[in-house]
Coordinates of C-alpha atoms in Angstrom, one line a residue:
Chain A
X13 CA 16.5 -8.4 1.9
X14 CA 18.7 -10.6 4.0
X15 CA 20.0 -10.8 7.5
X16 CA 18.9 -10.5 11.1
X17 CA 17.3 -7.5 12.7
X18 CA 16.5 -6.7 16.3
X19 CA 14.6 -3.5 17.2
X20 CA 11.6 -1.9 18.8
X21 CA 8.2 -2.3 17.1
X22 CA 6.2 0.8 16.1
X23 CA 2.6 -0.3 15.5
X24 CA 0.2 1.3 13.0
X25 CA -3.3 0.4 11.8
X26 CA -4.8 -0.6 8.5
X27 CA -4.5 1.2 5.1
X28 CA -1.5 3.4 6.0
X29 CA -1.2 5.2 2.7
X30 CA 1.7 6.7 0.7
X31 CA 0.6 10.2 1.5
X32 CA 1.1 9.4 5.1
X33 CA 4.5 7.8 4.6
X34 CA 5.9 10.6 2.4
X35 CA 3.5 13.5 2.0
X36 CA 3.0 15.1 -1.5
X37 CA 4.6 18.4 -0.4
X38 CA 7.9 16.6 -0.3
X39 CA 7.6 15.2 -3.8
X40 CA 10.2 17.6 -5.3
X41 CA 12.8 16.1 -2.9
X42 CA 14.3 13.0 -4.5
X43 CA 17.1 12.2 -2.2
X44 CA 15.8 9.5 0.2
X45 CA 18.2 10.6 2.9
X46 CA 16.6 14.0 2.8
X47 CA 13.1 12.5 3.0
X48 CA 14.0 10.1 5.9
X49 CA 13.5 12.8 8.6
X50 CA 9.9 13.2 7.4
X51 CA 9.0 9.5 7.1
X52 CA 5.5 8.6 8.5
X53 CA 4.9 12.2 9.1
X54 CA 1.3 12.0 7.9
X55 CA 0.3 9.5 10.6
X56 CA 2.8 10.4 13.4
X57 CA 4.7 13.7 13.0
X58 CA 7.1 12.6 15.7
X59 CA 7.9 9.2 14.3
X60 CA 11.3 10.1 12.7
X61 CA 12.4 11.7 16.0
X62 CA 11.3 8.9 18.2
X63 CA 12.4 5.9 16.2
X64 CA 15.9 4.5 15.7
X65 CA 17.5 2.9 12.7
X66 CA 16.9 -0.9 13.0
X67 CA 13.5 -0.5 14.5
X68 CA 10.6 -2.3 13.0
X69 CA 7.3 -1.0 11.6
X70 CA 4.3 -3.2 12.2
X71 CA 1.1 -2.4 10.4
X72 CA -2.3 -3.8 9.4
X73 CA -3.7 -4.6 6.0
X74 CA -3.0 -2.8 2.7
X75 CA 0.2 -1.0 3.9
X76 CA 1.4 1.5 1.4
X77 CA -1.9 2.0 -0.5
X78 CA -2.3 5.0 -2.8
X79 CA 0.4 6.5 -4.9
X80 CA 3.1 4.7 -6.9
X81 CA 5.7 7.1 -5.4
X82 CA 8.8 5.1 -4.7
X83 CA 9.8 7.8 -2.2
X84 CA 7.6 5.9 0.4
X85 CA 9.7 2.7 0.6
X86 CA 12.9 4.6 -0.3
X87 CA 12.5 6.9 2.7
X88 CA 11.7 4.0 5.0
X89 CA 14.8 2.3 3.8
X90 CA 17.0 5.5 4.1
X91 CA 15.7 5.9 7.6
X92 CA 17.2 2.5 8.3
X93 CA 14.1 0.6 9.4
X94 CA 15.0 -3.0 10.0
X95 CA 11.8 -4.4 8.5
X96 CA 8.2 -3.6 7.8
X97 CA 5.8 -6.4 8.9
X98 CA 2.2 -6.1 7.8
X99 CA -1.0 -8.1 7.5
X100 CA -0.8 -7.2 3.7
X101 CA 0.9 -4.8 1.4
X102 CA -0.7 -2.6 -1.3
X103 CA 0.6 -3.9 -4.7
X104 CA 2.7 -1.1 -6.0
X105 CA 4.3 -0.5 -2.6
X106 CA 5.2 -4.3 -2.4
X107 CA 6.7 -4.1 -5.9
X108 CA 8.7 -1.1 -5.1
X109 CA 9.9 -2.5 -1.8
X110 CA 11.1 -5.7 -3.5
X111 CA 12.7 -3.8 -6.4
X112 CA 14.7 -1.6 -4.1
X113 CA 15.5 -4.1 -1.3
X114 CA 13.4 -2.7 1.6
X115 CA 12.9 -5.7 3.9
X116 CA 9.2 -6.5 4.2
X117 CA 7.3 -9.5 5.5
X118 CA 3.6 -10.4 5.4
X119 CA 2.5 -12.0 8.6
X120 CA -1.1 -11.5 9.9
X121 CA -0.4 -13.5 13.1
X122 CA 2.7 -11.4 14.0
X123 CA 0.7 -8.2 13.5
X124 CA -1.9 -9.6 16.0
X125 CA 0.8 -10.7 18.4
X126 CA 3.0 -7.6 18.6
X127 CA 2.3 -4.6 20.8
X128 CA 3.8 -1.1 20.3
X129 CA 7.2 -1.0 22.1
X130 CA 7.8 -4.8 22.0
X131 CA 11.3 -5.9 21.1
X132 CA 11.3 -7.9 17.9
X133 CA 13.9 -10.1 16.3
X134 CA 13.5 -10.9 12.6
X135 CA 15.4 -13.3 10.3
X136 CA 14.3 -11.6 7.1
X137 CA 15.6 -14.3 4.8
X138 CA 13.9 -17.1 6.7
X139 CA 10.8 -15.0 7.4
X140 CA 11.0 -15.9 11.1
X141 CA 9.7 -13.2 13.5
X142 CA 10.3 -13.6 17.3
X143 CA 8.6 -11.3 19.8
X144 CA 11.4 -11.1 22.4
X145 CA 9.0 -9.4 24.8
X146 CA 6.6 -12.3 24.8
X147 CA 8.9 -15.0 23.4
X148 CA 6.4 -16.0 20.8
X149 CA 7.6 -17.0 17.3
X150 CA 5.8 -16.4 14.0
X151 CA 6.5 -17.5 10.5
X152 CA 5.8 -15.1 7.7
X153 CA 4.1 -16.0 4.4
X154 CA 6.9 -16.8 2.1
X155 CA 7.2 -14.6 -1.1
X156 CA 6.7 -16.6 -4.4
X157 CA 10.0 -18.0 -5.8
X158 CA 10.2 -15.4 -8.6
X159 CA 10.2 -12.5 -6.1
X160 CA 12.7 -14.4 -3.8
X161 CA 15.0 -14.7 -6.8
X162 CA 14.6 -11.0 -7.6
X163 CA 15.5 -10.1 -4.0
X164 CA 18.4 -12.6 -4.0
X165 CA 19.7 -11.1 -7.2
X166 CA 20.0 -7.8 -5.4
X167 CA 16.8 -6.1 -6.7
X168 CA 15.6 -4.9 -10.0
X169 CA 18.8 -3.0 -11.1
X170 CA 20.8 -6.2 -10.9
X171 CA 18.0 -8.2 -12.6
X172 CA 17.8 -5.7 -15.4
X173 CA 21.6 -5.6 -16.0
X174 CA 21.5 -9.4 -16.2
X175 CA 18.7 -9.4 -18.7
X176 CA 20.6 -6.8 -20.8
X177 CA 23.8 -8.9 -20.6
X178 CA 25.7 -6.2 -18.9
X179 CA 26.8 -8.5 -16.0
Chain B
X1365 CA -11.2 -23.2 -19.1
X1366 CA -11.7 -19.7 -20.6
X1367 CA -9.6 -16.7 -20.0
X1368 CA -10.4 -13.2 -18.9
X1369 CA -9.5 -10.2 -21.1
X1370 CA -6.6 -9.5 -18.8
X1371 CA -5.2 -13.0 -18.9
X1372 CA -5.5 -12.9 -22.7
X1373 CA -3.5 -9.6 -23.0
X1374 CA -0.9 -10.8 -20.6
X1375 CA -0.5 -14.2 -22.4
X1376 CA -0.1 -12.5 -25.7
X1377 CA 2.6 -10.1 -24.4
X1378 CA 4.4 -12.9 -22.5
X1379 CA 4.4 -15.1 -25.7
X1380 CA 2.3 -17.8 -24.1
X1381 CA -0.9 -19.6 -25.2
X1382 CA -2.3 -19.1 -21.7
X1383 CA -1.6 -17.8 -18.3
X1384 CA -3.0 -18.6 -14.8
X1385 CA -3.7 -16.1 -12.0
X1386 CA -0.7 -16.0 -9.6
X1387 CA 1.8 -17.0 -12.4
X1388 CA 4.8 -14.7 -12.9
X1389 CA 5.5 -13.6 -16.4
X1390 CA 8.0 -11.3 -18.2
X1391 CA 5.8 -9.4 -20.6
X1392 CA 6.6 -7.1 -23.5
X1393 CA 5.4 -3.5 -23.0
X1394 CA 3.7 -1.6 -25.9
X1395 CA 3.8 1.8 -24.1
X1396 CA 5.7 3.1 -21.1
X1397 CA 4.8 6.4 -19.5
X1398 CA 6.9 8.5 -17.1
X1399 CA 5.7 11.7 -15.5
X1400 CA 7.9 14.5 -14.1
X1401 CA 8.3 13.0 -10.6
X1402 CA 8.6 9.4 -11.6
X1403 CA 11.0 10.1 -14.4
X1404 CA 13.2 12.2 -12.2
X1405 CA 13.2 9.3 -9.7
X1406 CA 14.1 6.9 -12.5
X1407 CA 17.1 8.7 -13.8
X1408 CA 19.5 7.8 -11.0
X1409 CA 18.3 4.2 -11.4
X1410 CA 18.8 4.5 -15.2
X1411 CA 22.4 5.5 -14.6
X1412 CA 22.9 2.5 -12.2
X1413 CA 21.6 0.1 -14.8
X1414 CA 24.2 1.7 -17.1
X1415 CA 22.3 1.5 -20.4
X1416 CA 22.7 4.2 -23.1
X1417 CA 19.4 4.3 -24.9
X1418 CA 15.7 3.5 -24.2
X1419 CA 14.3 0.3 -25.8
X1420 CA 12.3 2.2 -28.4
X1421 CA 11.9 6.0 -28.2
X1422 CA 8.6 5.9 -30.0
X1423 CA 7.0 3.7 -27.3
X1424 CA 8.1 5.9 -24.5
X1425 CA 5.9 8.8 -23.4
X1426 CA 7.2 11.4 -21.0
X1427 CA 4.5 13.8 -19.6
X1428 CA 5.4 16.7 -17.3
X1429 CA 2.3 17.1 -15.3
X1430 CA 2.6 17.4 -11.5
X1431 CA 4.8 20.6 -11.2
X1432 CA 4.2 22.5 -14.5
X1433 CA 4.7 25.4 -15.0
X1434 CA 7.6 25.0 -12.6
X1435 CA 6.2 25.8 -9.2
X1436 CA 9.5 26.7 -7.4
X1437 CA 13.3 26.4 -7.8
X1438 CA 13.3 22.9 -6.4
X1439 CA 10.7 21.7 -9.0
X1440 CA 12.5 23.6 -11.8
X1441 CA 15.7 21.7 -10.8
X1442 CA 13.8 18.5 -10.7
X1443 CA 12.3 18.8 -14.1
X1444 CA 15.4 20.2 -16.0
X1445 CA 17.3 16.9 -16.1
X1446 CA 14.0 15.1 -17.2
X1447 CA 13.7 17.6 -20.1
X1448 CA 17.3 17.2 -21.0
X1449 CA 17.2 13.4 -20.9
X1450 CA 14.0 13.1 -22.9
X1451 CA 15.5 15.3 -25.7
X1452 CA 18.8 13.4 -25.6
X1453 CA 16.9 10.1 -25.9
X1454 CA 14.9 11.3 -28.9
X1455 CA 11.5 10.8 -27.2
X1456 CA 9.0 12.0 -29.8
X1457 CA 6.0 11.8 -27.4
X1458 CA 7.4 14.3 -24.9
X1459 CA 4.9 16.7 -23.4
X1460 CA 6.1 19.9 -21.8
X1461 CA 4.1 22.9 -20.6
X1462 CA 2.0 24.6 -23.3
X1463 CA 1.6 21.2 -25.0
X1464 CA 1.0 19.0 -22.0
X1465 CA -1.7 17.8 -19.7
X1466 CA -2.1 15.0 -17.2
X1467 CA -0.5 11.8 -18.4
X1468 CA -3.5 9.6 -18.0
X1469 CA -5.6 12.0 -20.1
X1470 CA -2.9 12.6 -22.7
X1471 CA -2.2 8.9 -23.6
X1472 CA -5.8 8.0 -24.6
X1473 CA -6.5 11.5 -26.1
X1474 CA -3.4 11.4 -28.3
X1475 CA -4.0 7.8 -29.4
X1476 CA -0.7 6.6 -27.7
X1477 CA -2.4 3.6 -26.0
X1478 CA -5.0 1.5 -27.6
X1479 CA -7.1 -1.8 -27.1
X1480 CA -5.1 -4.9 -26.3
X1481 CA -2.0 -2.9 -25.4
X1482 CA 0.2 -3.6 -22.3
X1483 CA 1.0 -0.3 -20.8
X1484 CA 2.9 0.6 -17.6
X1485 CA 3.3 4.0 -16.2
X1486 CA 5.1 5.6 -13.4
X1487 CA 2.0 6.8 -11.7
X1488 CA -0.6 4.8 -9.8
X1489 CA -3.4 6.2 -11.9
X1490 CA -2.0 4.6 -15.1
X1491 CA -4.9 2.1 -14.7
X1492 CA -7.0 4.8 -16.4
X1493 CA -5.9 3.5 -19.7
X1494 CA -7.7 0.2 -19.1
X1495 CA -10.9 2.0 -20.3
X1496 CA -9.6 1.4 -23.9
X1497 CA -9.4 -2.3 -23.4
X1498 CA -5.7 -2.3 -22.6
X1499 CA -3.9 -3.8 -19.5
X1500 CA -2.5 -0.8 -17.8
X1501 CA -0.9 -0.5 -14.4
X1502 CA 1.1 1.8 -12.3
X1503 CA 4.7 1.2 -11.2
X1504 CA 7.5 3.1 -9.3
X1505 CA 10.6 4.7 -10.5
X1506 CA 12.9 1.6 -10.4
X1507 CA 10.4 -0.3 -12.4
X1508 CA 10.1 2.6 -14.8
X1509 CA 13.9 2.7 -15.3
X1510 CA 14.0 -1.0 -15.9
X1511 CA 11.1 -1.0 -18.5
X1512 CA 12.7 2.0 -20.3
X1513 CA 15.8 -0.1 -20.7
X1514 CA 14.3 -3.5 -21.4
X1515 CA 10.9 -2.8 -23.0
X1516 CA 9.5 -5.5 -20.7
X1517 CA 8.2 -5.9 -17.2
X1518 CA 7.9 -8.6 -14.6
X1519 CA 4.2 -9.2 -13.6
X1520 CA 2.2 -11.5 -11.5
X1521 CA -0.9 -12.4 -13.5
X1522 CA -3.8 -11.0 -11.4
X1523 CA -7.1 -12.8 -10.7
X1524 CA -10.0 -10.7 -11.9
X1525 CA -13.1 -9.5 -10.3
X1526 CA -16.1 -8.8 -12.5
X1527 CA -18.3 -5.8 -11.8
X1528 CA -21.7 -5.9 -13.6
X1529 CA -23.8 -2.7 -13.7
X1530 CA -27.5 -2.7 -14.7
X1531 CA -29.9 0.1 -15.2
X1532 CA -29.9 3.7 -16.5
X1533 CA -28.1 6.2 -14.2
X1534 CA -30.5 8.9 -13.1
X1535 CA -29.7 12.5 -14.0
X1536 CA -26.4 13.9 -12.4
X1537 CA -25.2 10.3 -11.8
X1538 CA -21.9 9.8 -13.6
X1539 CA -19.1 7.3 -14.0
X1540 CA -17.6 8.8 -10.9
X1541 CA -20.6 7.9 -8.8
X1542 CA -20.6 4.3 -10.1
X1543 CA -16.9 3.9 -9.1
X1544 CA -17.3 5.6 -5.8
X1545 CA -20.3 3.3 -5.0
X1546 CA -18.1 0.4 -6.0
X1547 CA -15.2 1.4 -3.8
X1548 CA -17.6 2.1 -1.0
X1549 CA -18.9 -1.5 -1.3
X1550 CA -15.7 -3.4 -1.6
X1551 CA -13.3 -1.1 0.4
X1552 CA -9.8 0.3 -0.1
X1553 CA -8.2 -3.2 -0.5
X1554 CA -11.3 -4.9 -2.0
X1555 CA -9.5 -5.6 -5.2
X1556 CA -5.9 -5.7 -4.0
X1557 CA -3.6 -7.3 -6.5
X1558 CA -6.6 -8.0 -8.8
X1559 CA -7.9 -6.7 -12.2
X1560 CA -11.3 -5.0 -12.0
X1561 CA -13.3 -5.8 -15.1
X1562 CA -16.2 -3.4 -15.5
X1563 CA -19.1 -4.6 -17.7
X1564 CA -22.9 -4.8 -18.1
X1565 CA -25.6 -2.8 -19.9
X1566 CA -24.8 0.4 -18.0
X1567 CA -21.1 0.3 -19.1
X1568 CA -22.1 -0.4 -22.7
X1569 CA -24.1 2.9 -22.6
X1570 CA -21.3 4.9 -20.9
X1571 CA -19.2 7.4 -22.8
X1572 CA -15.3 7.0 -23.0
X1573 CA -15.0 10.0 -20.7
X1574 CA -17.0 8.2 -18.0
X1575 CA -15.2 4.9 -18.6
X1576 CA -11.8 6.6 -18.1
X1577 CA -13.0 8.0 -14.8
X1578 CA -14.1 4.5 -13.6
X1579 CA -10.8 2.8 -14.6
X1580 CA -8.8 5.7 -13.1
X1581 CA -10.1 4.9 -9.6
X1582 CA -9.5 1.1 -9.7
X1583 CA -6.3 1.7 -7.7
X1584 CA -8.4 3.3 -4.9
X1585 CA -9.8 -0.2 -4.3
X1586 CA -6.3 -1.6 -4.4
X1587 CA -6.8 -2.8 -8.1
X1588 CA -3.8 -3.7 -10.1
X1589 CA -5.8 -2.5 -13.2
X1590 CA -9.3 -1.6 -14.3
X1591 CA -10.4 -2.7 -17.7
X1592 CA -13.4 -2.4 -20.0
X1593 CA -13.6 -4.7 -23.1
X1594 CA -13.5 -2.7 -26.3
X1595 CA -16.9 -2.1 -28.0
X1596 CA -18.4 0.3 -30.6
X1597 CA -17.8 3.2 -28.1
X1598 CA -14.2 2.3 -27.8
X1599 CA -13.7 1.9 -31.6
X1600 CA -15.4 5.2 -32.3
X1601 CA -13.0 6.9 -29.8
X1602 CA -9.9 5.1 -31.0
X1603 CA -10.5 5.4 -34.8
X1604 CA -8.6 8.5 -36.1
X1605 CA -6.5 8.7 -32.9
X1606 CA -4.6 5.4 -32.7
X1607 CA -0.9 5.8 -33.6
X1608 CA -0.4 2.1 -33.9
X1609 CA -2.5 -1.0 -34.8
X1610 CA -4.5 -2.5 -32.0
X1611 CA -6.2 -5.8 -30.9
X1612 CA -9.6 -6.2 -29.3
X1613 CA -9.8 -8.9 -26.7
X1614 CA -12.9 -10.0 -24.6
X1615 CA -13.3 -12.4 -21.7
X1616 CA -14.5 -15.9 -22.4
X1617 CA -18.0 -16.8 -21.1
X1618 CA -16.4 -19.4 -18.9
X1619 CA -13.5 -17.3 -17.7
X1620 CA -12.6 -17.6 -13.9
X1621 CA -13.3 -14.6 -11.5
X1622 CA -12.3 -14.2 -7.9
X1623 CA -15.7 -12.5 -7.3
X1624 CA -18.6 -11.2 -9.3
X1625 CA -20.5 -8.1 -8.1
X1626 CA -23.8 -6.8 -9.4
X1627 CA -25.0 -3.3 -9.2
X1628 CA -28.3 -1.7 -10.0
X1629 CA -27.7 2.0 -10.7
X1630 CA -31.2 3.0 -11.5
X1631 CA -31.9 4.5 -8.1
X1632 CA -28.4 5.7 -7.4
X1633 CA -27.8 9.3 -6.0
X1634 CA -24.7 11.2 -6.7
X1635 CA -22.1 9.8 -4.4
X1636 CA -19.6 11.6 -2.1
X1637 CA -16.4 10.1 -0.5
X1638 CA -16.1 11.7 2.9
X1639 CA -12.8 12.4 4.8
X1640 CA -10.4 10.6 5.0
X1641 CA -10.8 7.8 2.5
X1642 CA -12.1 7.1 -1.0
X1643 CA -14.1 4.2 0.4
X1644 CA -15.9 6.3 3.0
X1645 CA -18.8 6.8 0.6
X1646 CA -22.4 7.9 0.9
X1647 CA -25.1 9.8 -1.1
X1648 CA -24.6 13.5 -1.5
X1649 CA -27.8 14.2 0.6
X1650 CA -26.0 12.8 3.6
X1651 CA -23.4 15.6 3.7
X1652 CA -25.4 18.3 1.9
X1653 CA -25.0 21.7 3.6
X1654 CA -21.3 21.1 4.7
X1655 CA -19.7 24.6 4.2
X1656 CA -16.8 24.7 1.8
X1657 CA -13.7 26.8 1.6
X1658 CA -12.7 25.5 -1.8
X1659 CA -14.0 23.5 -4.8
X1660 CA -11.5 21.8 -7.1
X1661 CA -12.7 20.8 -10.6
X1662 CA -9.9 19.0 -12.5
X1663 CA -7.4 16.1 -12.2
X1664 CA -7.0 12.9 -14.2
X1665 CA -10.3 11.7 -12.8
X1666 CA -12.6 14.6 -13.8
X1667 CA -10.7 17.3 -15.7
X1668 CA -11.9 16.1 -19.1
X1669 CA -13.9 18.2 -21.6
X1670 CA -17.2 16.5 -20.8
X1671 CA -16.6 17.1 -17.1
X1672 CA -16.0 20.8 -17.8
X1673 CA -19.1 21.0 -20.0
X1674 CA -21.3 19.6 -17.3
X1675 CA -19.9 21.9 -14.6
X1676 CA -20.2 24.9 -17.0
X1677 CA -23.8 24.0 -17.7
X1678 CA -24.6 24.4 -14.0
X1679 CA -22.4 27.5 -13.5
X1680 CA -23.5 29.5 -16.5
X1681 CA -25.0 32.8 -15.4
X1682 CA -24.3 32.0 -11.7
X1683 CA -21.7 33.1 -9.3
X1684 CA -19.4 31.1 -7.0
X1685 CA -20.4 31.7 -3.4
X1686 CA -18.4 34.6 -1.9
X1687 CA -17.0 32.4 0.9
X1688 CA -15.8 29.7 -1.5
X1689 CA -12.9 29.5 -4.0
X1690 CA -13.4 27.6 -7.2
X1691 CA -10.3 26.2 -9.0
X1692 CA -10.8 24.8 -12.5
X1693 CA -8.0 23.0 -14.3
X1694 CA -8.6 21.4 -17.7
X1695 CA -6.7 18.1 -17.9
X1696 CA -4.9 18.7 -21.2
X1697 CA -3.9 21.5 -23.6
X1698 CA -6.4 20.1 -26.1
X1699 CA -9.2 20.2 -23.5
X1700 CA -8.1 23.7 -22.5
X1701 CA -8.3 24.8 -26.2
X1702 CA -11.7 23.2 -26.7
X1703 CA -13.0 24.6 -23.5
X1704 CA -11.8 28.0 -24.6
X1705 CA -13.5 27.7 -28.0
X1706 CA -16.7 26.5 -26.5
X1707 CA -16.8 29.4 -24.1
X1708 CA -16.5 27.1 -21.0
X1709 CA -13.5 28.9 -19.5
X1710 CA -15.4 32.2 -19.9
X1711 CA -18.3 30.7 -17.9
X1712 CA -15.9 29.6 -15.1
X1713 CA -14.1 33.0 -15.1
X1714 CA -17.4 34.9 -15.2
X1715 CA -18.7 32.9 -12.3
X1716 CA -15.6 33.9 -10.2
X1717 CA -13.6 30.7 -10.7
X1718 CA -9.8 30.6 -11.1
X1719 CA -8.9 28.8 -14.3
X1720 CA -5.3 27.3 -14.7
X1721 CA -3.4 25.9 -17.6
X1722 CA -3.3 22.0 -17.6
X1723 CA -1.5 20.4 -14.6
X1724 CA -2.4 17.9 -11.8
X1725 CA -3.1 20.9 -9.7
X1726 CA -4.0 20.6 -6.0
X1727 CA -4.9 16.9 -6.2
X1728 CA -1.7 15.6 -4.5
X1729 CA -0.9 18.6 -2.4
X1730 CA 2.0 19.9 -4.4
X1731 CA 0.8 22.8 -6.5
X1732 CA -2.1 25.1 -7.2
X1733 CA -4.8 25.2 -4.4
X1734 CA -3.2 23.7 -1.2
X1735 CA -5.4 23.6 1.8
X1736 CA -4.6 25.3 5.1
X1737 CA -5.4 24.0 8.6
X1738 CA -9.1 22.9 9.0
X1739 CA -10.1 24.0 5.5
X1740 CA -12.7 22.0 3.7
X1741 CA -12.7 21.2 0.0
X1742 CA -15.0 19.4 -2.3
X1743 CA -12.8 17.9 -5.1
X1744 CA -13.4 15.9 -8.3
X1745 CA -10.1 14.1 -7.7
X1746 CA -9.5 10.5 -6.6
X1747 CA -8.0 10.6 -3.1
X1748 CA -8.8 12.3 0.1
X1749 CA -6.3 10.8 2.6
X1750 CA -5.1 12.8 5.6
X1751 CA -2.8 15.6 4.3
X1752 CA -3.3 14.6 0.6
X1753 CA -4.2 18.2 -0.5
X1754 CA -2.3 20.2 2.1
X1755 CA -2.6 20.5 5.9
X1756 CA -3.3 17.3 7.8
X1757 CA -6.4 18.8 9.4
X1758 CA -7.9 19.9 6.1
X1759 CA -10.8 17.8 4.9
X1760 CA -11.4 16.7 1.3
X1761 CA -14.8 15.4 -0.1
X1762 CA -14.7 13.6 -3.4
X1763 CA -17.6 14.0 -5.9
X1764 CA -18.5 14.3 -9.6
X1765 CA -18.2 17.6 -11.6
X1766 CA -21.9 18.3 -11.3
X1767 CA -21.8 18.2 -7.5
X1768 CA -18.7 20.2 -7.6
X1769 CA -20.3 23.0 -9.7
X1770 CA -23.5 23.1 -7.6
X1771 CA -21.5 23.1 -4.4
X1772 CA -19.4 26.0 -5.7
X1773 CA -22.5 28.1 -6.2
X1774 CA -24.0 27.1 -2.8
X1775 CA -20.7 27.5 -0.9
X1776 CA -21.6 24.2 0.7
X1777 CA -22.0 20.6 -0.5
X1778 CA -25.0 20.5 -2.7
X1779 CA -26.9 18.2 -5.1
X1780 CA -27.1 19.6 -8.6
X1781 CA -30.9 19.5 -8.2
X1782 CA -30.6 22.4 -5.8
X1783 CA -29.2 25.0 -8.2

């Protein structure tokens, strides 16, 4: 969850659920690369055709509510989305995103200040979001230190290996 | 300052005297559950971690529930490595078809989770187990793999919201209606990141079956967990089942809550969640008469024996409306057997319903009863998002088993008083 991203913003509303991000009919597919062409299909069937890797997803409150299926953040990551910015994330989605290293930021002000199609630059590590279309800057809510450490460690696999004394 | 039941369980498992909401802890896990999909997703992560054995094969429960019996080649190929891995790991509590059911029903039923436990499961509805007075929450596949290796999990201690229910529920009003009314009031993210503690005289009088339904749907309000402090009902249920010792915790009178909500259920009508959200809730009368293509009775929310008994009581001697399909799926093999012995399955079949072996069924749109374009279904499940049960234009209404049975007879959404 590091680095700088520049891309087009794709905006969505509140309560985008996991059935919309990766519909249940694809649950027997486990390879995130195979799921990426279907990502967000439940809200916008054309999304995967229109969006480019590096683009950003901007959504309202409770993004990723519903199922614990990790295919949802995994498919967003496999698609190559630069970052997901939301007013708030549903708990299991947030956890899964942190564990697997999908860049996410919570920033209600940015969600208000970004329109569909705007060019957005994000410093994921610093939590700085710049709307290049309007030249307005937003600061995301920092994640608690424990989660930042987990992200810096490279996600939960690295964390687990360390706890087990394997690294 | 006092602690909530949730804070006490988390403190005990983190080896601390006390914990504060917002604090991060690493907690020991008593039980970890993986289902077919989440375990299949965890296996590549397991290999990445590079560990040989699970932390304790007797504390791991693997339940194949979403795609059993294998629904197609892809599902068969997904499940085969899970079966092989579970056997190689010596997992004693491994549930495969013919002996399985839905994970959230199997764990309480088989005494694999008990009061005071800290349980995590690779499915969002793992919060069902909170009905036993346990802290139970859902996680994804990477978390699952990590817990299988470590026997511990990182957790942020949630703040709690207290939901107090007063009054006697009228006839046909069930735990499902209490939780739908609750989600309707607080919304899809009303308890996001927080523990939902259900209490009050109404809960004290509620059966374990109804309690399981309530805790099952905590996640539909964004809850990290749902929990009901153990009482005589809990102990009567747990005695004779529990595979391990257990501890009963209760919230202190001066425990801190993020919010306290009071409900009077004495005038409550059966509730229905309308498309396309579990928080779009109103009384059944509001949508009565809506024609239905399908009624689905089952799932971890309402596929329990008591649910089937209530539905069979309404359907006995009646026929499912000719324009409507009824699908009935008992939530576990034990429930299936009991329902068979009690003649309930005969009632459903006689009425013209399709009865399946235990599986999650149509709930998540993967198997057994998928909806086509514009079809309308009334379901006893927990979610009715766009595309959840099939085609994105299909509509799903959520209700209790009595409303489901009455609606199957009428071929349209109906109150049980009408049949």
